[in-house]
PDB file of C-alpha atoms in Angstrom:
ATOM      1  CA  UNK A   1      82.695 100.765  85.475  1.00 55.00           C
ATOM      2  CA  UNK A   2      80.857  97.481  85.127  1.00 61.00           C
ATOM      3  CA  UNK A   3      83.452  95.782  87.347  1.00 59.00           C
ATOM      4  CA  UNK A   4      83.241  98.574  89.932  1.00 57.00           C
ATOM      5  CA  UNK A   5      79.459  98.264  90.034  1.00 59.00           C
ATOM      6  CA  UNK A   6      79.758  94.470  90.349  1.00 60.00           C
ATOM      7  CA  UNK A   7      81.680  94.747  93.619  1.00 60.00           C
ATOM      8  CA  UNK A   8      78.757  96.702  95.115  1.00 60.00           C
ATOM      9  CA  UNK A   9      76.214  93.932  94.527  1.00 60.00           C
ATOM     10  CA  UNK A  10      75.459  90.815  96.497  1.00 57.00           C
ATOM     11  CA  UNK A  11      74.990  87.465  94.673  1.00 58.00           C
ATOM     12  CA  UNK A  12      71.304  88.337  94.162  1.00 63.00           C
ATOM     13  CA  UNK A  13      72.057  91.690  92.482  1.00 65.00           C
ATOM     14  CA  UNK A  14      71.058  93.849  95.462  1.00 61.00           C
ATOM     15  CA  UNK A  15      73.183  96.888  96.295  1.00 60.00           C
ATOM     16  CA  UNK A  16      75.179  96.436  99.478  1.00 56.00           C
ATOM     17  CA  UNK A  17      77.465  98.656 101.521  1.00 58.00           C
ATOM     18  CA  UNK A  18      79.830 100.612  99.266  1.00 56.00           C
ATOM     19  CA  UNK A  19      83.395  99.416  99.345  1.00 58.00           C
ATOM     20  CA  UNK A  20      86.159 101.949  99.430  1.00 59.00           C
ATOM     21  CA  UNK A  21      89.576 101.455  97.903  1.00 55.00           C
ATOM     22  CA  UNK A  22      91.612 102.564 100.863  1.00 57.00           C
ATOM     23  CA  UNK A  23      94.642 104.355  99.461  1.00 57.00           C
ATOM     24  CA  UNK A  24      97.207 103.203 102.010  1.00 61.00           C
ATOM     25  CA  UNK A  25      96.035  99.602 101.722  1.00 69.00           C
ATOM     26  CA  UNK A  26      96.037  99.071  97.975  1.00 71.00           C
ATOM     27  CA  UNK A  27      99.824  99.082  97.697  1.00 74.00           C
ATOM     28  CA  UNK A  28     100.402  96.483 100.455  1.00 77.00           C
ATOM     29  CA  UNK A  29      97.743  94.217  98.946  1.00 76.00           C
ATOM     30  CA  UNK A  30      99.255  94.445  95.467  1.00 75.00           C
ATOM     31  CA  UNK A  31     102.774  93.857  96.810  1.00 78.00           C
ATOM     32  CA  UNK A  32     101.566  91.009  99.040  1.00 79.00           C
ATOM     33  CA  UNK A  33     102.640  92.806 102.216  1.00 80.00           C
ATOM     34  CA  UNK A  34     100.816  93.136 105.544  1.00 84.00           C
ATOM     35  CA  UNK A  35      97.624  94.947 104.539  1.00 83.00           C
ATOM     36  CA  UNK A  36      96.130  94.398 108.002  1.00 86.00           C
ATOM     37  CA  UNK A  37      98.868  96.545 109.545  1.00 84.00           C
ATOM     38  CA  UNK A  38      98.243  99.243 106.942  1.00 82.00           C
ATOM     39  CA  UNK A  39      94.553  99.347 107.835  1.00 85.00           C
ATOM     40  CA  UNK A  40      94.707  98.789 111.592  1.00 88.00           C
ATOM     41  CA  UNK A  41      97.849 100.872 112.113  1.00 86.00           C
ATOM     42  CA  UNK A  42     100.799 100.185 114.340  1.00 83.00           C
ATOM     43  CA  UNK A  43     102.913 101.799 117.016  1.00 84.00           C
ATOM     44  CA  UNK A  44     104.490 104.367 114.695  1.00 85.00           C
ATOM     45  CA  UNK A  45     101.906 104.531 111.914  1.00 82.00           C
ATOM     46  CA  UNK A  46      98.297 105.610 111.978  1.00 86.00           C
ATOM     47  CA  UNK A  47      96.155 103.202 109.997  1.00 84.00           C
ATOM     48  CA  UNK A  48      93.324 103.957 107.599  1.00 80.00           C
ATOM     49  CA  UNK A  49      90.860 102.895 110.298  1.00 84.00           C
ATOM     50  CA  UNK A  50      91.653 106.212 112.032  1.00 86.00           C
ATOM     51  CA  UNK A  51      89.398 107.872 109.447  1.00 83.00           C
ATOM     52  CA  UNK A  52      86.015 107.972 111.198  1.00 85.00           C
ATOM     53  CA  UNK A  53      83.815 107.018 108.212  1.00 81.00           C
ATOM     54  CA  UNK A  54      85.930 103.941 107.477  1.00 81.00           C
ATOM     55  CA  UNK A  55      86.044 103.011 111.160  1.00 86.00           C
ATOM     56  CA  UNK A  56      82.255 103.142 111.358  1.00 86.00           C
ATOM     57  CA  UNK A  57      81.777 100.877 108.314  1.00 82.00           C
ATOM     58  CA  UNK A  58      84.845  98.652 108.731  1.00 85.00           C
ATOM     59  CA  UNK A  59      86.047  98.759 112.371  1.00 90.00           C
ATOM     60  CA  UNK A  60      88.969  96.431 111.645  1.00 90.00           C
ATOM     61  CA  UNK A  61      90.748  94.696 108.777  1.00 88.00           C
ATOM     62  CA  UNK A  62      88.655  91.551 109.104  1.00 91.00           C
ATOM     63  CA  UNK A  63      85.423  93.527 108.622  1.00 88.00           C
ATOM     64  CA  UNK A  64      86.870  95.148 105.496  1.00 85.00           C
ATOM     65  CA  UNK A  65      87.975  91.887 103.923  1.00 86.00           C
ATOM     66  CA  UNK A  66      85.238  89.497 105.123  1.00 87.00           C
ATOM     67  CA  UNK A  67      83.462  89.041 101.804  1.00 81.00           C
ATOM     68  CA  UNK A  68      86.488  89.227  99.492  1.00 81.00           C
ATOM     69  CA  UNK A  69      85.395  92.404  97.710  1.00 77.00           C
ATOM     70  CA  UNK A  70      88.390  94.443  98.830  1.00 79.00           C
ATOM     71  CA  UNK A  71      90.877  91.889  97.489  1.00 80.00           C
ATOM     72  CA  UNK A  72      88.910  91.697  94.248  1.00 77.00           C
ATOM     73  CA  UNK A  73      88.850  95.492  93.960  1.00 75.00           C
ATOM     74  CA  UNK A  74      92.596  95.761  94.538  1.00 76.00           C
ATOM     75  CA  UNK A  75      93.465  93.019  92.057  1.00 78.00           C
ATOM     76  CA  UNK A  76      90.871  93.746  89.348  1.00 76.00           C
ATOM     77  CA  UNK A  77      90.783  97.529  89.349  1.00 72.00           C
ATOM     78  CA  UNK A  78      93.801  98.923  91.148  1.00 74.00           C
ATOM     79  CA  UNK A  79      96.473  96.552  89.773  1.00 80.00           C
ATOM     80  CA  UNK A  80      95.746  97.456  86.106  1.00 82.00           C
ATOM     81  CA  UNK A  81      95.682 101.151  87.034  1.00 78.00           C
ATOM     82  CA  UNK A  82      99.023 100.853  88.840  1.00 79.00           C
ATOM     83  CA  UNK A  83     100.530  98.984  85.877  1.00 84.00           C
ATOM     84  CA  UNK A  84      99.270 101.638  83.458  1.00 85.00           C
ATOM     85  CA  UNK A  85     100.610 104.456  85.639  1.00 82.00           C
ATOM     86  CA  UNK A  86     103.970 102.692  85.907  1.00 84.00           C
ATOM     87  CA  UNK A  87     104.402 102.720  82.139  1.00 91.00           C
ATOM     88  CA  UNK A  88     102.576 105.896  81.092  1.00 91.00           C
ATOM     89  CA  UNK A  89     103.063 108.451  83.876  1.00 87.00           C
ATOM     90  CA  UNK A  90     106.264 110.451  84.209  1.00 89.00           C
ATOM     91  CA  UNK A  91     106.885 112.560  87.289  1.00 84.00           C
ATOM     92  CA  UNK A  92     109.402 115.376  87.091  1.00 85.00           C
ATOM     93  CA  UNK A  93     110.789 116.811  90.297  1.00 84.00           C
ATOM     94  CA  UNK A  94     111.436 120.542  90.360  1.00 78.00           C
ATOM     95  CA  UNK A  95     113.551 122.386  92.877  1.00 79.00           C
ATOM     96  CA  UNK A  96     111.923 124.981  95.086  1.00 76.00           C
ATOM     97  CA  UNK A  97     114.225 127.608  93.586  1.00 72.00           C
ATOM     98  CA  UNK A  98     112.799 127.010  90.103  1.00 66.00           C
ATOM     99  CA  UNK A  99     109.261 127.249  91.457  1.00 64.00           C
ATOM    100  CA  UNK A 100     110.080 130.524  93.219  1.00 66.00           C
ATOM    101  CA  UNK A 101     111.616 132.026  90.078  1.00 64.00           C
ATOM    102  CA  UNK A 102     108.618 130.934  87.992  1.00 59.00           C
ATOM    103  CA  UNK A 103     106.265 132.567  90.494  1.00 59.00           C
ATOM    104  CA  UNK A 104     108.269 135.780  90.517  1.00 57.00           C
ATOM    105  CA  UNK A 105     108.330 135.920  86.709  1.00 60.00           C
ATOM    106  CA  UNK A 106     104.565 135.520  86.521  1.00 57.00           C
ATOM    107  CA  UNK A 107     103.816 138.121  89.217  1.00 53.00           C
TER     108      UNK A 107
END
């Protein structure tokens, strides 16, 4: 939490605009892909900037990444979380038929 709070402060310790970890952008940043395209969108993909609150605060990728906080947030907070999830989280896919039979048995 200390690191998260640190990214919300300017060099003088004053609170500045909150920075959001934009879900679609974290993965491209961590995989060193085109994060600008993820935020701004493209011909066949709506970007995160389509969300009105983000667009108001960060109208384009440059505005989001100007001060380096987004990159820091992705590397310092999201990378360790992704590494932890990769080694500790197991997802099990279930067929729709098994879900339907479970629902019927419980009804």
